[in-house]
Each structure stands twice: as C-alpha cells, then as structure tokens.
Amino acid sequence: MMNLPVGIQSFLKETGEISRFSWRFFKEGFSPRFELSEFIRQCFVLGYKSLPLVGLTAFIIGLVLTMQLRPTMEYYGVEVQIPAMVGVAIFREIGPILTALIFAGKIGSSIGAELGSMKVTEQIDAMEVSGTNPFKYLVVTRTLATTLMLPILTIIADAIALIGAYLGENIYDTLPFNLFFRKVFLNLAYIDLIPAFIKTFFFGFAVGIIGCFKGYFTDKGTEGVGKAANSSVVVSSVMIFLIDLVAVQIADLFQR
Amino acid sequence: MKDTILRISHLYKSFGSNQVLADFNLELQKGENLVVLGKSGSGKSVLIKCVIGLIEPDEGSIEVLGQDILAMDHEELDRLRVRVGFLFQSNALYDSMTVRENLEFPLRRRYIRNSDTDCDALVMEALANVGLEHTIDMMPVELSGGMRKRIALARTLILKPDIILYDEPTTGLDPITSLEIISLINMIREKYGTSSIIISHDMRCVKLTADRIAVLLDGRCFATGNYEQLSQIHDDRIHPFFN
C-alpha cells in the first residue's frame, strides 16, 4: 500500500469509505424507526420534479436518433427496420443510461450540495442533538427514493423517447401509430427489457448513495459544498457506466 | 449545599497532533450560568460538543444529570439529549423548513406531541418567549441574523431542557441584538431555572450572563471565579480579556 501512487491510494481509500457508507445504509435502512413521510417527500422532490427534464431529453433523443439513423438505413435499404432498431436501442441502453446520467446531473449534484451545506452550517449536528438519526433521515430516505424513482423515470422516459422516435419517423415517411409500435415491440424480448430495467435500480442507488456520501462528509466550508456537488456528479456518472458494463456482461451470459 | 448537574473530569481530546483538551475538569451547578472563556481555537466549542456527544473525547468522563454519557449507547444518549439543549454558533436552522417546522422538528422526533393543539401551543409559547410569533410561517432565509438566533433559541427552548449549551451566542451580532440575546439568556434561566454553559469571548456577554467564569487555556481549565475575581488576576494570558 505504501508503494502505491498517491492517486491510487486515495481512490482505494474512497472506494472503501463508500463501501462502508453503503453497508451502513443497509444496516440502518431496514431497522426502525422508518422516516416514511420524509421518504415520500423525497420521492416527490427527486422523482416527480425530475420528470420534465427527463421527459424533454428523452423526447429529443428519440426524435434525433430516428432522424440520424434514417440515411444509413436507407443506404442499406432497411429503413423499414428503423422502429425495431430504435426500440431495442432505447429500451436496452439509451433510455436507462440517458435517464441515469440526467438524474445524476440533476439529483446527484443537488443531494451533494444540500447535504454539504447542511453539514457546514451544523444542521446535521442540530438534527443529531434533537434526537434524530441524521443518517436515517437524510441518507436512507434520499437513497431509497433515488433507487425507486429512477426505474420509474426510465419507464416514462422510454415511452416518451418512443413518441419522439415516432414523430421522427413521420417527418420523412408516413407510418401509422399502431404499426410503428407493433414494429417496435415485435422485435423486443423479455431479455431486452428485464436486465435493462433491473440495472436502473443500481443506477439509482449509485446516484443516491454517492450524492449523500459526498455531501455528508463535506468539509472546508462553501468551497467544500461546491466540490461535493461536482464530485457527486462525476463519481456517480462513472459508476453508472461501470454498472452498465457489468450489467451488459451479465445479461449477455443469459442471452447465449 | 452544591447540586452538581454536570461534571467533566480529566477530559482529553486531540485532532492529530493538535492537543485541544488536556486534563480538563469542570463542574456546573444547578441553576448556574457558567461561561467558558478562551481565545478562538482554544477548544471551547469542542468541549461543549463533547458534552452533548457530538465529539467523542479520547479520555476522561462526562457526567450529565448523573449519567455518564461516554458509557451510553445511541438511544440512551438520545433520551438524555431531550434534557440538554444546544444553541449552535451558526444557528443551524433547517433551510428547507419554515420557522414552525423548525420548532416542531424536535417535538415530533421525540413523540411528546399528543395532538396538533399541544404542538401548536408549545411552538407559540417558544416563539412568544423570543418575541417572534409573527415569523411562524416564514423561512429562515427571510429572517435577519438576530431573528435567526432568537428562533434557534426558541427551538432549543421548546423541549424545556435542564441544561442549555450556548456556543458563542452573540458572535456576529450588532451590539443591540447582542444585548437582546443576553437578556433572553438571563430570562430563560429565571423563568425555567435552567443551568447553562455559555461559550463566549464577547466580554459584555460574559459580564452580563456569568455567575462563574472558567478560563480555558492550553486545553485545561486554567482558572475559575466570578468576573471581578478573574479581572484581578495579573496573568498575561488572562488579563487582556478583562481589559
């Protein structure tokens, strides 16, 4: 350990600390007292309020993806396969990963900044002094909310992206609504949908736990709050890609 | 006969190589306002955070209301904290909550609320004590520094603690607001009979609130006495405070 470069040492140290923080989440998250009302409030704040941004991006991506695919598909004479291709791309990869990255940018940074500012202004200490377990009240509720809300947002984003794709298809061609969606779903199997859905729980957990970790251990005043917000986004985005990489490998095993 | 409500014995705390508290001893009597005086960075805030269990000391014992807090588990500590209020230097009001929600927060956590009426009555009483009933539905960001301090004091007071720990209650306030806070500290002691440890280096606050002063120097309790007694000590490290 002593011979390792400083960067690797600090990476390993942080990985260990995040793992311990996650373990504490499972230990304290499933023992009373449960902060149900705060959890519901967080679901509203983190989930419902992210819907416009997630929906807008999903719509644009669906539209643009279809428009960008068309020239190549036409070149090979398979433009009839555009709905199927767009459907697989959206459900398997683009929907989950795009929603998770948008979520990490919006929610990861807000959790990091909120908890960070609570930390430096002693609000977390005040909570503890008033007999509330701040870990349960702040970390468990937010992480559970992100874990449950991201899969729901992803389903909605997938649906909106398909509507965007349908409009994109109809800019150059005329394809009835029913036929477009029939073509999309005809080429989808459960193995396309289930792993993609399951991994969004892990994405949500990563965004929540990393945002909370960065905020909860903020120091160095307002400068630290900025750093917490920033590194929440960076680390959770990297984690999303790493989880995706592992999830794709596991799903691939089942497909063979 | 003395009625000791808080006893700190042989307390040690260091952060890395920085020894903040070294063999610190102190007692607080029932109904007493005790000021801990010391220069910035001398460990005053660390001391009271050890008393409330926010910081774990390296060695020593802290007995609060007859209970050794260092031997307690989290639940026991939470139960004891109902009886010990803490006024933070930064006020630590919850930004995302209204004044009412800030005051209700300790009540709801402690299950002492029987009904909404009881809760409202306690909130209104606490706000009346600090003269800020009209701010009940305001957000902390809408309040001035002095008002935030008074609301924080009302939140500390709402559980009617036996002991209140004040962390630099007048720091950053103008002289008039500072005097208002000092009056509130004295009023609370008279009205509720609370004992207090007041951390301060504001000598007007020290003079007007202290029954007894403990000087924290080099991590230990260097001297104790009332304002007049300590102002007579001709020590280069104490004298400047009283000059």
XYZ file of C-alpha atoms in Angstrom:
499
model
C 0.000 0.000 0.000
C 2.819 2.382 0.924
C 4.438 1.976 -2.507
C 1.280 2.786 -4.435
C 0.986 6.206 -6.071
C -0.989 8.767 -4.053
C -3.807 8.858 -6.620
C -4.377 5.107 -6.369
C -4.176 5.217 -2.572
C -6.838 7.923 -2.376
C -9.005 6.057 -4.913
C -8.816 2.874 -2.824
C -9.479 4.824 0.374
C -12.556 6.490 -1.097
C -13.822 3.200 -2.508
C -13.516 1.675 0.961
C -15.304 4.602 2.569
C -18.167 4.493 0.051
C -18.492 0.725 0.632
C -18.667 1.250 4.392
C -21.194 4.057 3.901
C -23.300 1.735 1.699
C -23.108 -1.021 4.312
C -24.352 1.439 6.908
C -27.264 2.269 4.575
C -28.357 -1.398 4.518
C -27.816 -1.765 8.263
C -29.761 1.333 9.293
C -32.177 1.499 6.378
C -34.046 -1.636 7.336
C -34.302 -1.124 11.071
C -36.857 1.107 12.843
C -37.507 3.955 13.087
C -38.608 4.475 9.459
C -38.833 8.025 8.186
C -41.812 7.332 5.929
C -43.093 10.875 5.460
C -39.631 12.175 4.584
C -39.168 9.267 2.161
C -42.443 10.128 0.391
C -41.434 13.799 0.261
C -38.098 12.833 -1.271
C -39.837 10.647 -3.868
C -41.816 13.708 -4.896
C -38.849 16.072 -4.884
C -36.327 13.748 -6.526
C -38.637 11.771 -8.777
C -41.677 13.764 -9.810
C -39.798 17.049 -10.137
C -37.208 15.435 -12.439
C -39.909 14.342 -14.849
C -39.982 17.446 -17.123
C -36.214 17.394 -17.710
C -36.048 13.631 -18.185
C -39.086 13.697 -20.474
C -37.770 16.528 -22.627
C -34.355 14.910 -23.119
C -35.913 11.526 -23.851
C -38.225 13.061 -26.456
C -35.348 14.856 -28.203
C -33.113 11.772 -28.146
C -35.885 9.581 -29.617
C -36.513 12.127 -32.367
C -32.851 12.745 -33.188
C -31.897 9.069 -33.054
C -34.537 8.208 -35.651
C -33.552 11.087 -37.911
C -29.846 10.240 -37.682
C -30.422 6.550 -38.376
C -32.501 7.072 -41.476
C -29.774 7.946 -44.056
C -27.682 4.870 -43.173
C -30.698 2.576 -43.027
C -31.911 3.910 -46.388
C -28.461 3.374 -47.871
C -28.694 -0.304 -46.991
C -32.380 -0.433 -47.933
C -33.568 -1.447 -44.462
C -35.399 1.732 -43.388
C -38.373 -0.472 -42.616
C -36.360 -1.738 -39.635
C -35.959 1.735 -38.078
C -38.742 1.277 -35.454
C -37.311 -2.071 -34.361
C -33.781 -0.750 -34.143
C -34.802 2.397 -32.300
C -36.928 0.343 -29.900
C -34.093 -2.019 -28.991
C -31.629 0.871 -28.631
C -33.983 2.867 -26.405
C -35.113 0.026 -24.162
C -31.781 -1.728 -23.769
C -29.348 1.141 -23.482
C -30.256 4.694 -24.366
C -33.308 5.018 -22.104
C -31.700 3.683 -18.907
C -28.279 5.267 -19.358
C -29.550 8.644 -20.523
C -32.107 8.899 -17.725
C -29.486 7.853 -15.180
C -26.989 10.437 -16.403
C -29.583 13.217 -16.428
C -30.655 12.075 -12.957
C -27.038 12.059 -11.746
C -26.547 15.593 -13.054
C -29.719 16.987 -11.560
C -30.262 14.939 -8.415
C -26.725 13.781 -7.556
C -25.468 17.359 -7.503
C -28.493 18.642 -5.585
C -28.152 15.957 -2.897
C -24.404 16.595 -2.623
C -24.899 20.352 -2.334
C -27.879 20.125 0.048
C -26.241 17.733 2.494
C -22.920 19.525 2.127
C -24.434 22.853 3.052
C -26.329 21.224 5.933
C -23.040 19.793 7.138
C -21.075 23.044 7.058
C -23.890 25.030 8.696
C -24.162 22.440 11.512
C -27.723 21.449 10.543
C -26.754 17.769 10.598
C -25.337 18.202 14.122
C -28.527 20.033 15.125
C -30.554 17.097 13.891
C -28.488 14.671 15.935
C -28.757 16.845 19.036
C -32.539 16.937 18.653
C -32.634 13.137 18.831
C -32.988 12.386 15.126
C -30.642 9.967 13.449
C -29.444 12.172 10.555
C -28.240 9.150 8.600
C -31.725 7.652 8.558
C -33.472 10.963 7.996
C -31.190 12.282 5.259
C -29.247 9.422 3.692
C -31.615 6.455 3.879
C -34.652 8.398 2.652
C -32.827 10.018 -0.256
C -31.019 6.874 -1.370
C -34.198 4.800 -1.211
C -36.052 7.484 -3.151
C -33.431 7.604 -5.925
C -33.309 3.787 -6.065
C -37.065 3.554 -6.566
C -37.657 6.670 -8.640
C -35.026 6.126 -11.323
C -36.612 2.892 -12.676
C -39.995 4.640 -12.819
C -38.484 7.655 -14.573
C -36.725 5.318 -17.011
C -40.009 3.616 -17.974
C -41.595 7.017 -18.586
C -38.506 8.219 -20.480
C -38.569 5.113 -22.694
C -42.219 5.771 -23.569
C -41.575 9.457 -24.325
C -38.472 8.610 -26.400
C -40.604 6.248 -28.494
C -43.106 9.026 -29.124
C -40.192 11.213 -30.238
C -38.991 8.394 -32.472
C -42.481 8.000 -33.953
C -42.557 11.726 -34.823
C -39.023 11.463 -36.256
C -40.112 8.571 -38.435
C -43.095 10.547 -39.703
C -41.044 13.543 -40.739
C -39.727 11.629 -43.770
C -42.202 8.805 -44.028
C -45.788 8.018 -43.117
C -46.137 5.248 -40.649
C -49.342 4.801 -38.634
C -49.015 4.981 -34.837
C -50.207 1.381 -34.302
C -47.884 -0.027 -36.926
C -44.882 1.848 -35.571
C -45.400 0.492 -32.056
C -46.172 -3.006 -33.323
C -42.826 -2.984 -35.151
C -41.079 -1.747 -32.007
C -42.471 -4.427 -29.711
C -42.384 -7.269 -32.229
C -38.600 -7.199 -32.077
C -38.307 -6.943 -28.311
C -37.915 -9.899 -25.975
C -38.076 -10.048 -22.191
C -34.303 -10.427 -22.163
C -34.102 -6.963 -23.696
C -36.363 -5.415 -21.100
C -35.717 -7.126 -17.783
C -31.931 -6.653 -17.397
C -32.281 -3.065 -18.623
C -34.967 -2.451 -16.007
C -33.067 -4.152 -13.184
C -29.895 -2.180 -13.760
C -31.764 1.105 -13.273
C -32.247 0.224 -9.586
C -28.464 0.000 -9.273
C -28.033 3.274 -11.164
C -30.496 4.951 -8.801
C -28.753 3.524 -5.761
C -25.359 4.731 -7.037
C -26.651 8.276 -7.646
C -28.256 8.447 -4.188
C -25.514 6.892 -2.104
C -22.686 8.807 -3.788
C -24.520 12.152 -3.574
C -25.223 11.504 0.102
C -21.672 10.326 0.798
C -20.120 13.391 -0.813
C -22.487 15.756 0.979
C -22.393 14.020 4.358
C -18.608 14.245 4.612
C -18.186 17.752 3.236
C -15.622 19.947 4.888
C -13.786 23.183 4.092
C -16.908 25.394 4.119
C -18.606 26.656 0.999
C -15.710 25.555 -1.203
C -16.333 22.027 0.064
C -20.043 22.290 -0.829
C -19.170 23.116 -4.440
C -16.716 20.242 -4.569
C -19.277 17.862 -3.071
C -21.850 18.795 -5.725
C -19.330 18.485 -8.506
C -17.746 15.204 -7.431
C -21.203 13.698 -6.773
C -21.964 14.082 -10.480
C -18.556 12.919 -11.685
C -18.303 9.845 -9.453
C -21.918 8.751 -9.913
C -21.652 9.169 -13.715
C -18.549 6.969 -13.768
C -20.314 4.468 -11.501
C -23.289 4.381 -13.881
C -21.022 3.397 -16.770
C -19.227 0.781 -14.656
C -22.527 -0.742 -13.504
C -23.747 -0.698 -17.097
C -20.619 -2.503 -18.234
C -21.112 -5.245 -15.646
C -24.871 -5.450 -16.318
C -24.334 -5.881 -20.059
C -21.853 -8.712 -19.434
C -24.265 -10.490 -17.084
C -27.232 -10.041 -19.464
C -25.065 -11.348 -22.286
C -24.474 -14.588 -20.378
C -28.222 -15.210 -20.235
C -28.703 -14.425 -23.904
C -26.218 -17.047 -25.095
C -25.219 22.572 49.502
C -23.988 22.334 45.922
C -26.114 20.439 43.441
C -23.805 19.412 40.599
C -25.735 18.865 37.384
C -22.768 18.319 35.043
C -19.260 17.120 35.803
C -16.343 16.923 33.366
C -13.312 15.045 34.664
C -9.833 14.659 33.184
C -11.016 15.245 29.646
C -8.546 14.821 26.798
C -9.168 15.417 23.110
C -6.750 15.825 20.265
C -7.088 16.104 16.492
C -3.979 14.520 15.018
C -1.030 16.174 16.711
C -3.137 19.113 17.928
C -3.980 18.553 21.605
C -7.138 20.603 22.152
C -8.201 19.483 25.618
C -5.725 18.141 28.141
C -6.894 17.137 31.606
C -9.855 19.493 31.545
C -12.040 19.489 34.669
C -15.228 21.440 35.289
C -18.477 21.286 37.249
C -21.776 23.027 36.564
C -24.184 23.669 39.418
C -27.964 23.590 39.156
C -29.372 26.953 38.032
C -25.934 28.338 37.289
C -24.798 30.310 34.224
C -21.213 29.245 33.648
C -19.201 30.972 30.953
C -16.249 29.201 29.381
C -13.865 31.894 28.225
C -10.974 31.369 25.880
C -9.447 32.707 22.726
C -10.522 31.499 19.283
C -9.396 27.972 18.525
C -8.771 27.147 22.170
C -11.229 24.238 22.133
C -14.339 25.801 23.696
C -16.724 24.511 21.033
C -15.030 21.098 21.088
C -15.653 20.990 24.828
C -19.423 21.501 24.609
C -19.695 19.191 21.595
C -18.076 16.522 23.787
C -20.689 17.250 26.455
C -23.577 16.640 24.039
C -21.910 13.604 22.451
C -21.227 15.134 19.045
C -17.496 14.619 19.506
C -16.051 11.642 21.330
C -13.224 12.547 23.701
C -10.013 10.500 23.826
C -10.058 10.111 27.604
C -11.926 11.279 30.670
C -15.508 11.220 31.845
C -18.541 13.447 31.360
C -21.413 13.072 33.776
C -24.598 14.856 32.731
C -27.596 14.818 35.093
C -25.982 11.926 36.959
C -25.354 9.813 33.855
C -22.004 9.026 32.275
C -22.563 9.939 28.628
C -19.483 8.094 27.395
C -20.922 4.792 28.607
C -24.259 5.333 26.841
C -25.495 3.749 23.632
C -27.138 5.873 20.932
C -30.684 5.502 22.260
C -29.730 6.369 25.819
C -27.849 9.394 24.534
C -30.887 10.485 22.524
C -33.069 10.265 25.626
C -30.602 12.357 27.598
C -30.428 14.930 24.813
C -34.090 15.783 25.450
C -32.861 17.360 28.673
C -29.884 19.172 27.151
C -30.398 21.987 24.650
C -27.716 23.251 22.289
C -27.638 26.657 20.624
C -25.282 26.464 17.663
C -22.996 29.318 16.730
C -24.352 29.216 13.169
C -27.946 28.796 14.480
C -28.281 25.625 12.358
C -31.891 26.344 11.364
C -33.133 23.923 8.709
C -33.147 25.965 5.490
C -35.841 23.926 3.789
C -38.340 24.268 6.658
C -40.457 27.167 7.895
C -39.996 28.560 11.387
C -42.967 26.469 12.545
C -41.480 23.269 11.084
C -38.099 24.084 12.600
C -39.678 24.342 16.023
C -41.892 21.302 15.549
C -38.978 19.135 14.430
C -37.603 18.298 17.915
C -41.156 17.760 19.212
C -42.172 15.326 16.500
C -38.913 13.388 16.797
C -39.446 12.859 20.477
C -43.028 11.623 20.330
C -44.020 14.050 23.039
C -46.732 15.538 20.887
C -50.170 14.428 21.988
C -52.116 16.428 19.482
C -51.671 19.210 16.993
C -53.079 21.662 19.544
C -50.411 20.725 22.090
C -47.751 21.054 19.448
C -49.042 24.448 18.313
C -49.235 25.659 21.905
C -45.620 24.676 22.550
C -44.471 26.337 19.325
C -46.364 29.529 20.133
C -45.020 29.574 23.690
C -41.448 29.185 22.438
C -41.948 31.941 19.874
C -43.577 34.209 22.461
C -40.519 33.765 24.697
C -38.340 35.275 21.982
C -40.971 37.756 20.786
C -41.231 36.448 17.234
C -44.745 34.989 16.950
C -45.278 36.778 13.622
C -42.460 34.854 11.928
C -44.122 31.460 12.357
C -44.706 30.836 8.652
C -41.536 32.490 7.391
C -38.492 30.707 6.005
C -35.128 31.131 7.791
C -33.702 32.925 4.762
C -36.306 35.698 5.239
C -35.090 36.456 8.766
C -32.315 38.782 9.932
C -29.269 37.391 11.765
C -30.663 38.398 15.157
C -34.078 36.893 14.386
C -32.470 33.624 13.281
C -30.543 33.491 16.552
C -33.762 34.046 18.515
C -35.606 31.374 16.539
C -32.705 28.988 17.156
C -33.005 29.831 20.843
C -36.749 29.158 20.732
C -36.071 25.761 19.123
C -33.529 24.970 21.837
C -36.025 26.015 24.479
C -39.039 24.148 23.154
C -38.178 20.912 24.953
C -37.647 22.822 28.217
C -34.185 21.369 28.811
C -32.487 21.271 32.212
C -29.191 22.378 30.710
C -28.566 24.673 27.736
C -25.205 24.837 25.978
C -24.690 28.127 24.148
C -21.954 28.179 21.515
C -20.916 31.813 21.109
C -24.480 33.164 21.238
C -23.609 36.792 20.434
C -20.872 36.326 17.841
C -21.550 38.238 14.634
C -24.440 40.257 16.075
C -24.662 44.027 16.427
C -24.466 45.448 19.991
C -28.244 45.975 20.298
C -29.205 42.497 19.054
C -26.427 41.052 21.140
C -27.936 42.717 24.225
C -31.348 41.236 23.315
C -29.839 37.740 23.189
C -28.086 38.307 26.522
C -31.420 39.376 28.058
C -33.068 36.241 26.654
C -30.359 34.019 28.145
C -30.924 35.582 31.549
C -34.719 35.457 31.163
C -34.598 31.744 30.314
C -32.588 30.990 33.443
C -35.001 32.961 35.625
C -38.174 31.596 34.028
C -37.231 27.940 33.630
C -34.391 27.552 36.154
C -32.065 26.093 33.528
C -28.344 25.669 34.035
C -26.159 26.888 31.203
C -22.678 26.645 29.804
C -22.034 29.673 27.651
C -19.069 29.651 25.317
C -18.011 33.172 24.555
C -15.216 35.658 24.104
C -17.626 38.604 23.951
C -16.773 40.241 27.276
C -20.077 42.117 27.523
C -21.923 38.818 27.196
C -19.550 37.277 29.741
C -20.068 40.092 32.215
C -23.849 40.198 31.912
C -24.575 36.472 31.932
C -21.907 34.761 34.024
C -22.370 33.622 37.594
C -18.995 31.991 37.236
C -16.325 32.016 34.551
C -13.929 29.212 33.630
C -10.901 30.196 31.573
C -9.849 27.578 29.045
C -6.145 27.845 28.395
C -3.751 25.301 26.901
C -6.512 22.699 26.905
C -7.251 22.874 30.609
C -9.369 24.875 32.995
C -6.792 27.469 33.976
C -8.878 29.481 36.427
C -12.446 29.827 37.659
C -14.189 32.609 39.509
C -16.617 35.441 39.000
C -15.932 38.416 36.743
C -14.442 40.584 39.490
C -12.192 37.809 40.805
C -10.783 36.940 37.406
C -10.272 40.555 36.405
C -7.889 40.877 39.378
C -5.595 38.095 38.115
C -2.404 39.545 36.720
C -1.573 36.925 34.159
C -0.598 37.995 30.663
C -2.863 35.363 29.161
C -5.985 36.238 31.164
C -5.658 39.941 31.787
C -6.250 41.039 28.140
C -9.768 39.546 28.254
C -10.770 41.873 31.074
C -9.042 44.984 29.809
